[in-house]
Structures are given as C-alpha cells and as structure tokens.
Amino acid sequence: MSVPARAGLAALLVAAATVASAQAFPAKPIRIIIPFAPGGATDVVFRMMGPRLTEQFGQPMVIENRPGGSTVIGMEQVARAAPDGYTLGVANLTFGLNPSLLPKLPYNTERDFAPVSLTAIVPLVLTVHPSLPVRSVKELIALARAKPGALNYASSGIASATHMASALFAHQAGIRMVHVPFTGGGPALTSALGGHVEVYVGSVPALVPHLKARKLIALGITTATRDPAIPEVPTIAEAGLPGYESREW
C-alpha cells in the first residue's frame, strides 16, 4: 500500500504517535480510497481489514471505490486530499507500473506518496470457463496455439496484476490471446462467470467460492508454491510452464 506523505497513512502514523496524550486523533471516520471496483482482490483484502482497523483506531473506516484510469482516478483523489490524516489510499502493482506506462500523471508518485507497509501478497489463479474444453495448463496452451487470437482473457485493468500475470503466461507459453480489460476485479470476474471471456486470472480469495461451485475451473496457481486454500490446484510451473511465477501485492 502507498499513500501520500501529506495526506495518508504516513501522516496518520505520525499523528497517532504524537497525539496519544491529547487523544485528539482520530476524531472522525477515516476514508480509505480503493482505486478499483468492488469485488477484486484489493477490495476484498481491505474490506477484511476494515473491522480490525476500526477496532484499533476507534473510528469507522469508510471504504470508497473509485475505479478507472488504471488506478489514476482514485490515487489522484488521495493526492489531492486535505493533509489531515483522514484520507488513506490503497495501491498495488498497477500504481507501481504506471509511471513507466503512462506519459502524464496528475501526481508525482515519488514526491506525493510515501510507502508505509506491504499489507498483503495475494496469490492469483489461472481459470477457465467450464464451457471451454480444457482442464489443464497444457491443454489450454495447446488450444491457444491451435487457435491464435481466438481466446479472450479478462483483467482488472491495463497494467493490473491480473493483466501482467496473464500477459506473462501468454508470453512464456508462446501463445496469443485477446486482452479484455475492466475497471476492477469485480467486473472482470462477472464477465468470466458469464462466459463472456474464456480465460481469467484472478485472486484466490475472490475466486475460491466460484471454484468450489464449479462456476470456474482452476488450472494453476501463479505463485511458486500451492495455495493452502485450494491445495489440489497445482502451480502453473508444475502444471506445464516451468519457470512461471507471478503474484499481486
């Protein structure tokens, strides 16, 4: 997670350390801006953390989803927030990649934001819609090679972790699939569940219920080791693409 030094968690931590005797902060709810639509990995993680943060600080954590622009819309709001410690921002891999991919940003990622802590490393899982006649990584690669450009894959946005993981998979496998970006993991997942795209790499926490219901078929975990939530699913590396590894933070 990254937040502005003047308006985010860095200010909050400093204030908490200095106002402990005065008990003046926080005196009102704290806003957490998530630059993705509801339902994705980042949203799920922070909605799980919200109650614990509320308990710790004694004030409600109000989550606001501000998707769009590859996180730029939401993070610009964080950068422009009043420097009072009541607005926090959440960033992931996309935020780190944007300076290299987007020519003009409405903020300076080095000057306007300060990294505070790594809140989570989220494993991703490669899935396909049940209607697709593949049940393994090797079968997916074989089908994609036989039909170049015929398969579509969803992502939570351009330069998102799901986009990068999917693009890396296609590159290492030597296949060509069509990228269909959305404004967050929630809309991307909805498209995958509806069969509008054949392939989707999403976060394990968000996808587990759908995998258990067989609404999506898991082919492989993107990390180097299997995930304890779905231990029966092999890693992509062991399932047919040696050397592959990707994760979301």
Short mmCIF file of C-alpha atoms in Angstrom, two decimals, residues 59-211:
data_model
loop_
_atom_site.label_atom_id
_atom_site.label_comp_id
_atom_site.label_asym_id
_atom_site.label_seq_id
_atom_site.Cartn_x
_atom_site.Cartn_y
_atom_site.Cartn_z
CA GLN A 59 -13.24 5.23 14.41
CA PRO A 60 -15.04 3.73 11.39
CA MET A 61 -13.00 3.03 8.27
CA VAL A 62 -15.14 4.19 5.34
CA ILE A 63 -14.15 2.43 2.12
CA GLU A 64 -14.74 4.26 -1.15
CA ASN A 65 -14.24 2.55 -4.50
CA ARG A 66 -13.02 4.98 -7.16
CA PRO A 67 -12.15 2.80 -10.18
CA GLY A 68 -10.86 3.83 -13.58
CA GLY A 69 -7.79 5.07 -15.37
CA SER A 70 -5.56 2.21 -14.20
CA THR A 71 -5.86 3.46 -10.58
CA VAL A 72 -5.09 7.08 -11.59
CA ILE A 73 -8.59 8.41 -10.77
CA GLY A 74 -8.61 7.07 -7.23
CA MET A 75 -4.99 7.86 -6.43
CA GLU A 76 -5.37 11.42 -7.70
CA GLN A 77 -8.13 11.92 -5.14
CA VAL A 78 -5.79 10.68 -2.43
CA ALA A 79 -3.03 13.01 -3.58
CA ARG A 80 -5.40 15.99 -3.54
CA ALA A 81 -6.98 15.19 -0.17
CA ALA A 82 -6.62 17.54 2.79
CA PRO A 83 -3.40 16.81 4.72
CA ASP A 84 -5.24 15.91 7.91
CA GLY A 85 -4.68 12.15 8.07
CA TYR A 86 -8.31 11.27 7.38
CA THR A 87 -7.83 10.07 3.80
CA LEU A 88 -5.85 6.92 3.07
CA GLY A 89 -5.05 5.39 -0.30
CA VAL A 90 -4.51 1.81 -1.37
CA ALA A 91 -2.17 0.95 -4.20
CA ASN A 92 -0.98 -2.25 -5.80
CA LEU A 93 1.24 -3.36 -8.67
CA THR A 94 -0.61 -1.12 -11.13
CA PHE A 95 0.32 2.01 -9.18
CA GLY A 96 3.98 0.99 -9.31
CA LEU A 97 3.91 0.37 -13.06
CA ASN A 98 2.02 3.49 -14.12
CA PRO A 99 5.00 5.90 -14.24
CA SER A 100 6.63 3.63 -16.82
CA LEU A 101 3.48 3.08 -18.88
CA LEU A 102 1.57 6.37 -18.77
CA PRO A 103 3.26 9.50 -20.18
CA LYS A 104 1.47 12.04 -17.96
CA LEU A 105 0.18 11.50 -14.43
CA PRO A 106 -1.68 14.12 -12.35
CA TYR A 107 0.68 13.45 -9.45
CA ASN A 108 4.29 12.53 -8.76
CA THR A 109 4.46 9.02 -7.33
CA GLU A 110 7.77 9.67 -5.59
CA ARG A 111 7.05 13.15 -4.24
CA ASP A 112 3.35 12.89 -3.39
CA PHE A 113 3.26 9.38 -1.94
CA ALA A 114 5.26 7.51 0.68
CA PRO A 115 5.28 3.71 1.04
CA VAL A 116 4.24 2.69 4.53
CA SER A 117 3.80 -1.07 4.62
CA LEU A 118 3.17 -4.11 2.49
CA THR A 119 -0.28 -5.21 3.60
CA ALA A 120 -0.65 -8.41 1.59
CA ILE A 121 0.78 -10.60 -1.13
CA VAL A 122 -2.17 -12.17 -2.89
CA PRO A 123 -1.78 -15.37 -4.94
CA LEU A 124 -3.56 -15.49 -8.27
CA VAL A 125 -5.12 -18.45 -10.01
CA LEU A 126 -5.49 -19.17 -13.72
CA THR A 127 -9.06 -20.20 -14.51
CA VAL A 128 -11.24 -21.00 -17.50
CA HIS A 129 -14.99 -21.03 -18.01
CA PRO A 130 -16.44 -24.58 -17.77
CA SER A 131 -17.62 -24.34 -21.38
CA LEU A 132 -14.03 -24.27 -22.61
CA PRO A 133 -12.88 -27.85 -23.37
CA VAL A 134 -9.64 -27.69 -21.37
CA ARG A 135 -8.88 -28.90 -17.86
CA SER A 136 -5.14 -28.33 -17.54
CA VAL A 137 -2.47 -25.75 -18.29
CA LYS A 138 -1.06 -27.93 -21.06
CA GLU A 139 -4.48 -28.29 -22.70
CA LEU A 140 -5.05 -24.52 -22.56
CA ILE A 141 -1.69 -23.84 -24.19
CA ALA A 142 -2.37 -26.44 -26.88
CA LEU A 143 -5.78 -24.94 -27.68
CA ALA A 144 -4.42 -21.39 -27.78
CA ARG A 145 -1.62 -22.46 -30.11
CA ALA A 146 -4.10 -24.21 -32.40
CA LYS A 147 -6.36 -21.14 -32.48
CA PRO A 148 -4.19 -17.99 -32.21
CA GLY A 149 -6.19 -14.96 -31.07
CA ALA A 150 -9.41 -16.95 -30.62
CA LEU A 151 -9.38 -16.91 -26.81
CA ASN A 152 -10.17 -13.83 -24.72
CA TYR A 153 -8.87 -13.15 -21.23
CA ALA A 154 -10.24 -10.63 -18.73
CA SER A 155 -8.22 -8.46 -16.39
CA SER A 156 -8.98 -5.88 -13.71
CA GLY A 157 -7.45 -3.19 -15.91
CA ILE A 158 -4.49 -2.27 -18.07
CA ALA A 159 -1.22 -2.80 -16.17
CA SER A 160 -3.08 -4.54 -13.33
CA ALA A 161 -1.57 -7.57 -11.65
CA THR A 162 -4.09 -9.80 -13.42
CA HIS A 163 -3.15 -8.25 -16.77
CA MET A 164 0.58 -8.69 -16.13
CA ALA A 165 0.16 -12.27 -14.93
CA SER A 166 -1.91 -13.18 -18.00
CA ALA A 167 0.45 -11.43 -20.41
CA LEU A 168 3.44 -13.16 -18.82
CA PHE A 169 1.68 -16.51 -19.16
CA ALA A 170 0.95 -15.90 -22.84
CA HIS A 171 4.50 -14.71 -23.49
CA GLN A 172 6.19 -17.64 -21.82
CA ALA A 173 3.79 -20.13 -23.39
CA GLY A 174 4.23 -18.62 -26.85
CA ILE A 175 0.50 -18.10 -27.38
CA ARG A 176 -1.69 -15.16 -28.42
CA MET A 177 -4.90 -14.29 -26.56
CA VAL A 178 -7.02 -11.13 -26.73
CA HIS A 179 -6.91 -8.87 -23.67
CA VAL A 180 -10.26 -7.54 -22.39
CA PRO A 181 -9.58 -5.00 -19.59
CA PHE A 182 -12.18 -3.97 -17.00
CA THR A 183 -12.23 -1.33 -14.25
CA GLY A 184 -11.61 -3.81 -11.46
CA GLY A 185 -11.62 -7.43 -10.41
CA GLY A 186 -15.37 -7.45 -9.74
CA PRO A 187 -16.46 -6.61 -13.30
CA ALA A 188 -13.76 -8.88 -14.74
CA LEU A 189 -14.96 -11.76 -12.58
CA THR A 190 -18.58 -11.15 -13.62
CA SER A 191 -17.55 -11.38 -17.27
CA ALA A 192 -15.64 -14.60 -16.63
CA LEU A 193 -18.54 -16.18 -14.72
CA GLY A 194 -20.89 -15.28 -17.55
CA GLY A 195 -18.66 -16.93 -20.14
CA HIS A 196 -18.09 -13.67 -21.99
CA VAL A 197 -14.35 -14.35 -21.77
CA GLU A 198 -12.82 -17.80 -21.73
CA VAL A 199 -9.78 -17.19 -19.51
CA TYR A 200 -9.36 -15.25 -16.29
CA VAL A 201 -6.51 -14.87 -13.83
CA GLY A 202 -7.94 -13.62 -10.52
CA SER A 203 -7.15 -13.53 -6.84
CA VAL A 204 -7.55 -16.73 -4.86
CA PRO A 205 -9.66 -15.11 -2.07
CA ALA A 206 -12.16 -13.72 -4.57
CA LEU A 207 -12.38 -16.87 -6.70
CA VAL A 208 -12.49 -19.70 -4.14
CA PRO A 209 -16.32 -19.72 -3.78
CA HIS A 210 -16.76 -19.85 -7.56
CA LEU A 211 -14.15 -22.58 -7.92
#
